Amino acid sequence: MTKQMRLSVEALKWTGAKLQVLDQRKVPEQIVYQDFDSAAGVSEAIASMRVRGAPAIGIAAAYGVVLSVMKHTGEKTPDWRARVDADIDMLAKSRPTAVNLFWALNRMKAVLDASPAEPLAAVAAEAELIHADDIAANRAMGERGADLIGGVKGVLTHCNAGALATGGYGTALSVIRSLYARQPVKVFAGETRPWLQGARLTVWELSQDGIPATLIADSAAAWLMRSGAIDWVIVGADRIAANGDAANKIGTYALAVLARQHGVKFMVVAPNSTIDWTIADGSRIEIEERDPAELLPACYREQETLVKAWNPVFDVTPADLISAIVTESGVVLNPSAESMARLKIA
Ligand code: MRU
């Protein structure tokens, strides 16, 4: 029987006047959408990780610009554009690593720079297009990735690169969805410390689509690979440099090193909007460091103590550890500056 894949999980819903954001800090215990009607609110929702995942952050920021234009043109202030630009700057400071945020804001700015007769309608149309295009790109990547690895018995994913991290359907999870629709495959998900995107989001999201998944502690990955249960690691990305170096959730680099050691292949799945052609390699990617409190047990947070925490939340996997990069416009095997250039769209 063919399994029908539908969009059961949505991180963001646009009502035309408000952005509804699924509060991912509460998933899976609570499924709660919060309404945002200002750019400041959206900026805070990104910074606090109510919405997270590179493409979803970009889409949310695009709607944040719509809300800003709605407010400032509605107030009929002569300097409305300067106020919108200030909101765009604020949104750009919400998180540093995912390039989709800056890509989406640049697209919104370009629409305003063209001085449309009806600015609000123009930016709303652009944000909706960014959202719809992301879903279409994800579906295309799912098919491409599944074509590449047909016949596999098991895969491991890390963090959440699913519908919750995108406009819908997901990047790494789009490949897993497409694959599962074609053949049986054993799916493993790393819990993804310290924020537990794998344990709280990925296994829940897959279960909403009827896809069984097995959770492992991050520290079990080497032993899983050693067991022979997986053929591929499949992950998303927050920013890919022109040579194929890929920033993703902390722990991704460790998985790539382990995969090489165990003869397991390593796939990065991301839309073109995640490629930063302005940087030659991954050394130029800013890696976000979040509050040590996200990592430290409470007893160390509440008093002066010698115990500190270092909490980088992304790392960079060098291109030479990546077997394939899958985007909506093509697949690059063994990525390098030369092979990546084929993905460049005019
Ligand atoms: O800190 P997060 O949860 O925003 O990190 C998300 C990731 O690292 C994802 O793997 C990445 O954004 C790709 S999402 C399609």
mmCIF file of C-alpha atoms and ligand atoms in Angstrom:
data_model
loop_
_atom_site.group_PDB
_atom_site.id
_atom_site.type_symbol
_atom_site.label_atom_id
_atom_site.label_comp_id
_atom_site.label_asym_id
_atom_site.label_seq_id
_atom_site.Cartn_x
_atom_site.Cartn_y
_atom_site.Cartn_z
ATOM 1 C CA MET A 1 0.000 0.000 0.000
ATOM 2 C CA THR A 2 1.333 3.457 -0.901
ATOM 3 C CA LYS A 3 1.709 5.598 2.155
ATOM 4 C CA GLN A 4 0.269 9.074 1.569
ATOM 5 C CA MET A 5 2.484 11.860 2.906
ATOM 6 C CA ARG A 6 0.595 14.888 4.168
ATOM 7 C CA LEU A 7 1.648 17.997 6.082
ATOM 8 C CA SER A 8 0.603 17.165 9.617
ATOM 9 C CA VAL A 9 2.909 19.575 11.427
ATOM 10 C CA GLU A 10 3.249 23.324 10.842
ATOM 11 C CA ALA A 11 5.666 25.609 12.673
ATOM 12 C CA LEU A 12 4.178 28.826 11.265
ATOM 13 C CA LYS A 13 0.737 29.912 10.093
ATOM 14 C CA TRP A 14 0.078 33.285 8.485
ATOM 15 C CA THR A 15 -3.444 34.633 8.939
ATOM 16 C CA GLY A 16 -3.013 37.747 6.776
ATOM 17 C CA ALA A 17 -2.833 39.926 9.892
ATOM 18 C CA LYS A 18 -0.869 37.858 12.403
ATOM 19 C CA LEU A 19 1.852 35.223 12.522
ATOM 20 C CA GLN A 20 0.888 32.150 14.516
ATOM 21 C CA VAL A 21 3.969 30.440 15.913
ATOM 22 C CA LEU A 22 3.982 26.942 17.369
ATOM 23 C CA ASP A 23 5.918 27.307 20.621
ATOM 24 C CA GLN A 24 8.562 24.622 20.064
ATOM 25 C CA ARG A 25 9.888 25.028 23.589
ATOM 26 C CA LYS A 26 6.736 23.220 24.743
ATOM 27 C CA VAL A 27 6.490 20.453 22.121
ATOM 28 C CA PRO A 28 5.580 17.602 22.500
ATOM 29 C CA GLU A 29 3.917 18.071 25.898
ATOM 30 C CA GLN A 30 1.852 21.030 24.655
ATOM 31 C CA ILE A 31 0.895 22.041 21.133
ATOM 32 C CA VAL A 32 0.312 25.756 21.544
ATOM 33 C CA TYR A 33 0.302 28.453 18.854
ATOM 34 C CA GLN A 34 0.975 32.041 19.912
ATOM 35 C CA ASP A 35 -0.120 35.064 17.867
ATOM 36 C CA PHE A 36 2.459 37.699 16.948
ATOM 37 C CA ASP A 37 1.477 41.072 15.472
ATOM 38 C CA SER A 38 4.785 42.950 15.593
ATOM 39 C CA ALA A 39 8.331 42.622 14.287
ATOM 40 C CA ALA A 40 9.599 42.901 17.867
ATOM 41 C CA GLY A 41 7.458 39.927 18.877
ATOM 42 C CA VAL A 42 8.697 37.834 15.954
ATOM 43 C CA SER A 43 12.289 38.780 16.725
ATOM 44 C CA GLU A 44 11.838 37.617 20.301
ATOM 45 C CA ALA A 45 10.145 34.402 19.123
ATOM 46 C CA ILE A 46 13.252 33.604 17.040
ATOM 47 C CA ALA A 47 15.774 34.556 19.742
ATOM 48 C CA SER A 48 13.957 32.506 22.387
ATOM 49 C CA MET A 49 13.569 29.514 20.003
ATOM 50 C CA ARG A 50 9.791 29.413 19.996
ATOM 51 C CA VAL A 51 10.503 29.099 16.270
ATOM 52 C CA ARG A 52 13.796 27.538 15.236
ATOM 53 C CA GLY A 53 15.462 25.810 12.268
ATOM 54 C CA ALA A 54 17.129 27.797 9.504
ATOM 55 C CA PRO A 55 14.350 28.021 6.865
ATOM 56 C CA ALA A 56 11.612 28.576 9.483
ATOM 57 C CA ILE A 57 13.612 31.429 10.995
ATOM 58 C CA GLY A 58 13.883 33.068 7.560
ATOM 59 C CA ILE A 59 10.166 32.671 6.867
ATOM 60 C CA ALA A 60 9.208 34.020 10.301
ATOM 61 C CA ALA A 61 11.476 37.042 9.788
ATOM 62 C CA ALA A 62 9.882 37.707 6.388
ATOM 63 C CA TYR A 63 6.438 37.818 8.048
ATOM 64 C CA GLY A 64 8.000 40.023 10.749
ATOM 65 C CA VAL A 65 8.789 42.550 8.019
ATOM 66 C CA VAL A 66 5.184 42.358 6.803
ATOM 67 C CA LEU A 67 3.972 43.109 10.335
ATOM 68 C CA SER A 68 6.386 46.036 10.510
ATOM 69 C CA VAL A 69 5.149 47.501 7.202
ATOM 70 C CA MET A 70 1.553 46.948 8.359
ATOM 71 C CA LYS A 71 2.185 48.909 11.552
ATOM 72 C CA HIS A 72 4.247 51.769 10.172
ATOM 73 C CA THR A 73 2.285 52.402 6.980
ATOM 74 C CA GLY A 74 -0.921 52.106 9.043
ATOM 75 C CA GLU A 75 0.317 54.882 11.337
ATOM 76 C CA LYS A 76 0.921 56.972 8.198
ATOM 77 C CA THR A 77 4.216 58.335 9.516
ATOM 78 C CA PRO A 78 6.280 60.027 6.774
ATOM 79 C CA ASP A 79 9.399 58.133 7.875
ATOM 80 C CA TRP A 80 7.692 54.703 7.820
ATOM 81 C CA ARG A 81 10.439 53.201 5.676
ATOM 82 C CA ALA A 82 13.173 54.200 8.168
ATOM 83 C CA ARG A 83 11.131 52.563 10.924
ATOM 84 C CA VAL A 84 10.749 49.387 8.889
ATOM 85 C CA ASP A 85 14.509 49.369 8.230
ATOM 86 C CA ALA A 86 15.104 49.625 11.996
ATOM 87 C CA ASP A 87 12.812 46.603 12.500
ATOM 88 C CA ILE A 88 14.717 44.697 9.786
ATOM 89 C CA ASP A 89 17.966 45.446 11.633
ATOM 90 C CA MET A 90 16.395 44.184 14.859
ATOM 91 C CA LEU A 91 15.210 40.954 13.183
ATOM 92 C CA ALA A 92 18.704 40.429 11.740
ATOM 93 C CA LYS A 93 20.129 40.404 15.272
ATOM 94 C CA SER A 94 17.804 37.660 16.527
ATOM 95 C CA ARG A 95 20.179 34.758 15.736
ATOM 96 C CA PRO A 96 23.552 34.802 13.908
ATOM 97 C CA THR A 97 24.266 31.462 12.231
ATOM 98 C CA ALA A 98 21.395 30.522 9.886
ATOM 99 C CA VAL A 99 21.960 32.456 6.667
ATOM 100 C CA ASN A 100 18.310 31.953 5.647
ATOM 101 C CA LEU A 101 17.454 34.770 8.074
ATOM 102 C CA PHE A 102 19.605 37.326 6.228
ATOM 103 C CA TRP A 103 18.632 35.908 2.825
ATOM 104 C CA ALA A 104 14.922 36.376 3.596
ATOM 105 C CA LEU A 105 15.415 39.865 5.028
ATOM 106 C CA ASN A 106 17.397 40.889 1.920
ATOM 107 C CA ARG A 107 14.551 39.681 -0.290
ATOM 108 C CA MET A 108 12.041 41.704 1.725
ATOM 109 C CA LYS A 109 14.289 44.774 1.584
ATOM 110 C CA ALA A 110 14.634 44.415 -2.201
ATOM 111 C CA VAL A 111 10.842 44.512 -2.556
ATOM 112 C CA LEU A 112 10.667 47.754 -0.569
ATOM 113 C CA ASP A 113 13.637 49.230 -2.455
ATOM 114 C CA ALA A 114 11.606 48.876 -5.663
ATOM 115 C CA SER A 115 9.097 51.397 -4.144
ATOM 116 C CA PRO A 116 5.941 49.412 -4.885
ATOM 117 C CA ALA A 117 2.676 51.375 -5.162
ATOM 118 C CA GLU A 118 1.183 49.204 -2.428
ATOM 119 C CA PRO A 119 4.042 48.299 -0.085
ATOM 120 C CA LEU A 120 1.998 46.149 2.283
ATOM 121 C CA ALA A 121 0.514 43.992 -0.476
ATOM 122 C CA ALA A 122 3.951 43.672 -2.080
ATOM 123 C CA VAL A 123 5.785 42.518 1.053
ATOM 124 C CA ALA A 124 2.937 40.180 2.042
ATOM 125 C CA ALA A 125 3.098 38.543 -1.391
ATOM 126 C CA GLU A 126 6.882 38.148 -1.090
ATOM 127 C CA ALA A 127 6.721 36.561 2.371
ATOM 128 C CA GLU A 128 4.039 34.136 1.205
ATOM 129 C CA LEU A 129 6.160 33.286 -1.828
ATOM 130 C CA ILE A 130 9.226 32.611 0.345
ATOM 131 C CA HIS A 131 7.045 30.321 2.488
ATOM 132 C CA ALA A 132 5.489 28.440 -0.451
ATOM 133 C CA ASP A 133 8.793 28.104 -2.310
ATOM 134 C CA ASP A 134 10.391 26.580 0.772
ATOM 135 C CA ILE A 135 7.767 23.838 0.931
ATOM 136 C CA ALA A 136 8.189 23.131 -2.795
ATOM 137 C CA ALA A 137 11.986 23.022 -2.422
ATOM 138 C CA ASN A 138 11.663 20.587 0.466
ATOM 139 C CA ARG A 139 9.499 18.219 -1.537
ATOM 140 C CA ALA A 140 11.996 18.298 -4.418
ATOM 141 C CA MET A 141 14.905 17.605 -2.053
ATOM 142 C CA GLY A 142 13.040 14.694 -0.508
ATOM 143 C CA GLU A 143 12.701 12.981 -3.859
ATOM 144 C CA ARG A 144 16.295 13.713 -4.899
ATOM 145 C CA GLY A 145 17.716 12.448 -1.626
ATOM 146 C CA ALA A 146 15.561 9.307 -1.675
ATOM 147 C CA ASP A 147 16.632 8.605 -5.276
ATOM 148 C CA LEU A 148 20.248 8.782 -4.152
ATOM 149 C CA ILE A 149 20.026 6.283 -1.308
ATOM 150 C CA GLY A 150 17.300 3.864 -2.360
ATOM 151 C CA GLY A 151 17.769 0.420 -0.846
ATOM 152 C CA VAL A 152 19.274 1.588 2.463
ATOM 153 C CA LYS A 153 18.346 -0.278 5.628
ATOM 154 C CA GLY A 154 18.885 2.431 8.233
ATOM 155 C CA VAL A 155 19.572 6.159 8.647
ATOM 156 C CA LEU A 156 20.482 8.443 11.536
ATOM 157 C CA THR A 157 19.406 12.085 11.742
ATOM 158 C CA HIS A 158 20.415 14.812 14.178
ATOM 159 C CA CYS A 159 18.580 17.813 15.619
ATOM 160 C CA ASN A 160 15.275 18.577 13.872
ATOM 161 C CA ALA A 161 15.467 19.356 10.170
ATOM 162 C CA GLY A 162 11.812 18.656 9.603
ATOM 163 C CA ALA A 163 8.521 20.422 9.030
ATOM 164 C CA LEU A 164 9.056 22.128 12.374
ATOM 165 C CA ALA A 165 12.292 23.703 11.111
ATOM 166 C CA THR A 166 10.945 24.833 7.724
ATOM 167 C CA GLY A 167 7.841 26.031 5.909
ATOM 168 C CA GLY A 168 6.730 22.388 5.890
ATOM 169 C CA TYR A 169 7.871 18.842 5.097
ATOM 170 C CA GLY A 170 11.489 19.445 6.139
ATOM 171 C CA THR A 171 14.949 19.048 4.632
ATOM 172 C CA ALA A 172 16.667 15.972 6.130
ATOM 173 C CA LEU A 173 13.253 14.710 7.205
ATOM 174 C CA SER A 174 11.909 15.295 3.681
ATOM 175 C CA VAL A 175 14.381 12.667 2.469
ATOM 176 C CA ILE A 176 13.303 10.343 5.275
ATOM 177 C CA ARG A 177 9.611 10.963 4.485
ATOM 178 C CA SER A 178 10.133 10.289 0.780
ATOM 179 C CA LEU A 179 12.246 7.228 1.472
ATOM 180 C CA TYR A 180 9.736 5.783 3.934
ATOM 181 C CA ALA A 181 6.958 6.223 1.370
ATOM 182 C CA ARG A 182 8.940 3.979 -0.979
ATOM 183 C CA GLN A 183 10.465 1.290 1.229
ATOM 184 C CA PRO A 184 10.907 0.134 4.814
ATOM 185 C CA VAL A 185 13.758 1.992 6.523
ATOM 186 C CA LYS A 186 14.865 2.067 10.136
ATOM 187 C CA VAL A 187 15.111 5.670 11.331
ATOM 188 C CA PHE A 188 17.303 6.652 14.283
ATOM 189 C CA ALA A 189 17.319 10.135 15.828
ATOM 190 C CA GLY A 190 19.986 11.532 18.136
ATOM 191 C CA GLU A 191 18.508 13.305 21.142
ATOM 192 C CA THR A 192 20.561 16.479 20.390
ATOM 193 C CA ARG A 193 21.756 17.894 23.652
ATOM 194 C CA PRO A 194 21.343 20.323 25.213
ATOM 195 C CA TRP A 195 18.069 21.533 23.700
ATOM 196 C CA LEU A 196 16.826 18.050 22.741
ATOM 197 C CA GLN A 197 15.487 18.881 19.275
ATOM 198 C CA GLY A 198 15.823 15.191 18.370
ATOM 199 C CA ALA A 199 14.146 13.818 21.483
ATOM 200 C CA ARG A 200 11.372 16.402 21.731
ATOM 201 C CA LEU A 201 10.734 17.377 18.114
ATOM 202 C CA THR A 202 12.046 14.893 15.523
ATOM 203 C CA VAL A 203 10.643 11.659 16.900
ATOM 204 C CA TRP A 204 7.336 13.407 17.668
ATOM 205 C CA GLU A 205 7.139 14.942 14.188
ATOM 206 C CA LEU A 206 7.853 11.618 12.474
ATOM 207 C CA SER A 207 5.305 9.845 14.648
ATOM 208 C CA GLN A 208 2.657 12.378 13.524
ATOM 209 C CA ASP A 209 3.195 11.005 9.996
ATOM 210 C CA GLY A 210 3.158 7.401 11.164
ATOM 211 C CA ILE A 211 6.923 6.955 10.693
ATOM 212 C CA PRO A 212 8.519 4.898 13.468
ATOM 213 C CA ALA A 213 11.765 6.330 14.849
ATOM 214 C CA THR A 214 14.231 5.109 17.450
ATOM 215 C CA LEU A 215 15.785 7.651 19.758
ATOM 216 C CA ILE A 216 19.421 7.288 20.813
ATOM 217 C CA ALA A 217 21.575 9.251 23.236
ATOM 218 C CA ASP A 218 24.029 11.374 21.227
ATOM 219 C CA SER A 219 26.830 9.401 22.827
ATOM 220 C CA ALA A 220 25.421 6.130 21.369
ATOM 221 C CA ALA A 221 26.113 7.191 17.754
ATOM 222 C CA ALA A 222 29.498 5.481 17.395
ATOM 223 C CA TRP A 223 28.154 2.252 18.794
ATOM 224 C CA LEU A 224 25.114 2.436 16.498
ATOM 225 C CA MET A 225 27.380 2.849 13.471
ATOM 226 C CA ARG A 226 29.604 0.041 14.674
ATOM 227 C CA SER A 227 26.525 -2.235 14.837
ATOM 228 C CA GLY A 228 26.032 -1.835 11.095
ATOM 229 C CA ALA A 229 22.421 -0.664 11.494
ATOM 230 C CA ILE A 230 22.783 2.525 9.440
ATOM 231 C CA ASP A 231 24.108 3.276 5.961
ATOM 232 C CA TRP A 232 23.661 7.062 5.970
ATOM 233 C CA VAL A 233 23.612 10.015 8.353
ATOM 234 C CA ILE A 234 21.149 12.622 7.014
ATOM 235 C CA VAL A 235 21.187 16.160 8.434
ATOM 236 C CA GLY A 236 20.120 19.700 7.562
ATOM 237 C CA ALA A 237 22.273 22.837 7.592
ATOM 238 C CA ASP A 238 22.147 26.404 8.834
ATOM 239 C CA ARG A 239 24.735 27.760 6.429
ATOM 240 C CA ILE A 240 26.788 26.126 3.684
ATOM 241 C CA ALA A 241 29.927 27.867 2.430
ATOM 242 C CA ALA A 242 30.853 28.049 -1.269
ATOM 243 C CA ASN A 243 33.205 25.069 -0.876
ATOM 244 C CA GLY A 244 30.563 22.855 0.777
ATOM 245 C CA ASP A 245 31.622 23.246 4.432
ATOM 246 C CA ALA A 246 28.337 23.026 6.331
ATOM 247 C CA ALA A 247 27.309 24.543 9.672
ATOM 248 C CA ASN A 248 24.622 22.625 11.524
ATOM 249 C CA LYS A 249 23.557 21.764 15.059
ATOM 250 C CA ILE A 250 26.389 21.088 17.494
ATOM 251 C CA GLY A 251 27.329 17.421 17.307
ATOM 252 C CA THR A 252 26.946 17.181 13.526
ATOM 253 C CA TYR A 253 30.706 17.403 12.974
ATOM 254 C CA ALA A 254 31.255 14.588 15.485
ATOM 255 C CA LEU A 255 28.780 12.418 13.556
ATOM 256 C CA ALA A 256 30.624 13.115 10.286
ATOM 257 C CA VAL A 257 33.938 12.051 11.819
ATOM 258 C CA LEU A 258 32.342 8.893 13.196
ATOM 259 C CA ALA A 259 30.646 8.168 9.865
ATOM 260 C CA ARG A 260 33.971 8.323 8.023
ATOM 261 C CA GLN A 261 35.524 5.930 10.528
ATOM 262 C CA HIS A 262 32.682 3.421 10.109
ATOM 263 C CA GLY A 263 32.172 3.602 6.348
ATOM 264 C CA VAL A 264 28.777 5.310 6.772
ATOM 265 C CA LYS A 265 27.834 7.938 4.145
ATOM 266 C CA PHE A 266 26.962 11.516 5.170
ATOM 267 C CA MET A 267 24.258 13.619 3.495
ATOM 268 C CA VAL A 268 23.477 17.325 4.029
ATOM 269 C CA VAL A 269 20.041 18.411 2.786
ATOM 270 C CA ALA A 270 19.323 22.136 2.474
ATOM 271 C CA PRO A 271 17.603 24.590 0.135
ATOM 272 C CA ASN A 272 19.589 27.009 -2.031
ATOM 273 C CA SER A 273 18.689 29.727 0.486
ATOM 274 C CA THR A 274 21.053 28.021 2.972
ATOM 275 C CA ILE A 275 24.101 28.409 0.718
ATOM 276 C CA ASP A 276 26.162 31.500 1.475
ATOM 277 C CA TRP A 277 28.102 32.119 -1.737
ATOM 278 C CA THR A 278 29.846 35.118 -0.146
ATOM 279 C CA ILE A 279 32.051 32.943 2.043
ATOM 280 C CA ALA A 280 34.725 30.696 0.575
ATOM 281 C CA ASP A 281 34.767 28.232 3.463
ATOM 282 C CA GLY A 282 33.258 27.473 6.846
ATOM 283 C CA SER A 283 35.840 29.368 8.883
ATOM 284 C CA ARG A 284 33.871 32.574 8.236
ATOM 285 C CA ILE A 285 30.592 31.258 9.698
ATOM 286 C CA GLU A 286 29.618 32.865 12.984
ATOM 287 C CA ILE A 287 28.810 30.134 15.493
ATOM 288 C CA GLU A 288 26.129 31.117 17.985
ATOM 289 C CA GLU A 289 26.930 30.584 21.650
ATOM 290 C CA ARG A 290 23.856 30.492 23.847
ATOM 291 C CA ASP A 291 23.338 31.038 27.552
ATOM 292 C CA PRO A 292 25.321 28.538 29.672
ATOM 293 C CA ALA A 293 22.123 28.206 31.705
ATOM 294 C CA GLU A 294 20.718 26.051 28.878
ATOM 295 C CA LEU A 295 23.415 23.507 29.736
ATOM 296 C CA LEU A 296 24.202 23.903 33.429
ATOM 297 C CA PRO A 297 22.295 21.890 36.016
ATOM 298 C CA ALA A 298 20.183 24.219 38.188
ATOM 299 C CA CYS A 299 22.365 23.838 41.280
ATOM 300 C CA TYR A 300 25.236 25.553 39.436
ATOM 301 C CA ARG A 301 23.057 28.360 38.148
ATOM 302 C CA GLU A 302 21.680 29.517 41.451
ATOM 303 C CA GLN A 303 24.879 30.313 43.318
ATOM 304 C CA GLU A 304 28.454 31.481 42.804
ATOM 305 C CA THR A 305 30.396 28.394 41.735
ATOM 306 C CA LEU A 306 33.581 27.337 40.005
ATOM 307 C CA VAL A 307 31.521 25.326 37.488
ATOM 308 C CA LYS A 308 31.042 27.079 34.139
ATOM 309 C CA ALA A 309 29.606 25.927 30.817
ATOM 310 C CA TRP A 310 30.544 26.597 27.189
ATOM 311 C CA ASN A 311 27.497 26.334 24.953
ATOM 312 C CA PRO A 312 28.242 26.644 21.206
ATOM 313 C CA VAL A 313 25.064 25.506 19.475
ATOM 314 C CA PHE A 314 26.427 24.860 15.969
ATOM 315 C CA ASP A 315 29.584 23.398 14.467
ATOM 316 C CA VAL A 316 31.029 23.217 10.969
ATOM 317 C CA THR A 317 31.480 19.926 9.131
ATOM 318 C CA PRO A 318 34.301 20.185 6.573
ATOM 319 C CA ALA A 319 33.248 19.411 3.001
ATOM 320 C CA ASP A 320 35.651 16.492 2.746
ATOM 321 C CA LEU A 321 33.596 14.574 5.330
ATOM 322 C CA ILE A 322 30.368 15.083 3.348
ATOM 323 C CA SER A 323 29.326 12.447 0.779
ATOM 324 C CA ALA A 324 26.479 14.456 -0.762
ATOM 325 C CA ILE A 325 24.812 17.855 -0.547
ATOM 326 C CA VAL A 326 21.203 17.780 -1.740
ATOM 327 C CA THR A 327 19.377 20.978 -2.723
ATOM 328 C CA GLU A 328 16.239 21.553 -4.765
ATOM 329 C CA SER A 329 18.355 22.307 -7.813
ATOM 330 C CA GLY A 330 20.696 19.350 -7.702
ATOM 331 C CA VAL A 331 22.875 16.869 -5.858
ATOM 332 C CA VAL A 332 26.594 17.444 -5.368
ATOM 333 C CA LEU A 333 28.654 14.377 -4.547
ATOM 334 C CA ASN A 334 31.938 14.877 -2.669
ATOM 335 C CA PRO A 335 31.438 18.659 -2.492
ATOM 336 C CA SER A 336 34.227 21.108 -3.310
ATOM 337 C CA ALA A 337 34.313 24.710 -4.521
ATOM 338 C CA GLU A 338 34.280 23.442 -8.121
ATOM 339 C CA SER A 339 31.441 20.931 -7.763
ATOM 340 C CA MET A 340 29.341 23.322 -5.621
ATOM 341 C CA ALA A 341 29.517 26.015 -8.307
ATOM 342 C CA ARG A 342 27.157 23.898 -10.418
ATOM 343 C CA LEU A 343 24.377 24.684 -7.937
ATOM 344 C CA LYS A 344 24.762 28.425 -8.349
ATOM 345 C CA ILE A 345 21.585 29.896 -9.776
ATOM 346 C CA ALA A 346 21.703 33.133 -11.712
HETATM 347 O O1 MRU B 1 19.149 25.755 17.116
HETATM 348 P P1 MRU B 1 18.188 25.267 16.072
HETATM 349 O O2 MRU B 1 17.184 24.301 16.603
HETATM 350 O O3 MRU B 1 17.580 26.408 15.306
HETATM 351 O O4 MRU B 1 19.094 24.451 15.044
HETATM 352 C C1 MRU B 1 18.498 23.875 13.922
HETATM 353 C C2 MRU B 1 19.407 23.055 13.116
HETATM 354 O O5 MRU B 1 20.583 22.955 13.387
HETATM 355 C C3 MRU B 1 18.841 22.408 11.901
HETATM 356 O O6 MRU B 1 19.475 21.195 11.633
HETATM 357 C C4 MRU B 1 19.058 23.355 10.703
HETATM 358 O O7 MRU B 1 18.551 24.624 10.991
HETATM 359 C C5 MRU B 1 18.432 22.840 9.479
HETATM 360 S S1 MRU B 1 16.674 22.936 9.576
HETATM 361 C C6 MRU B 1 16.012 22.424 8.110
#
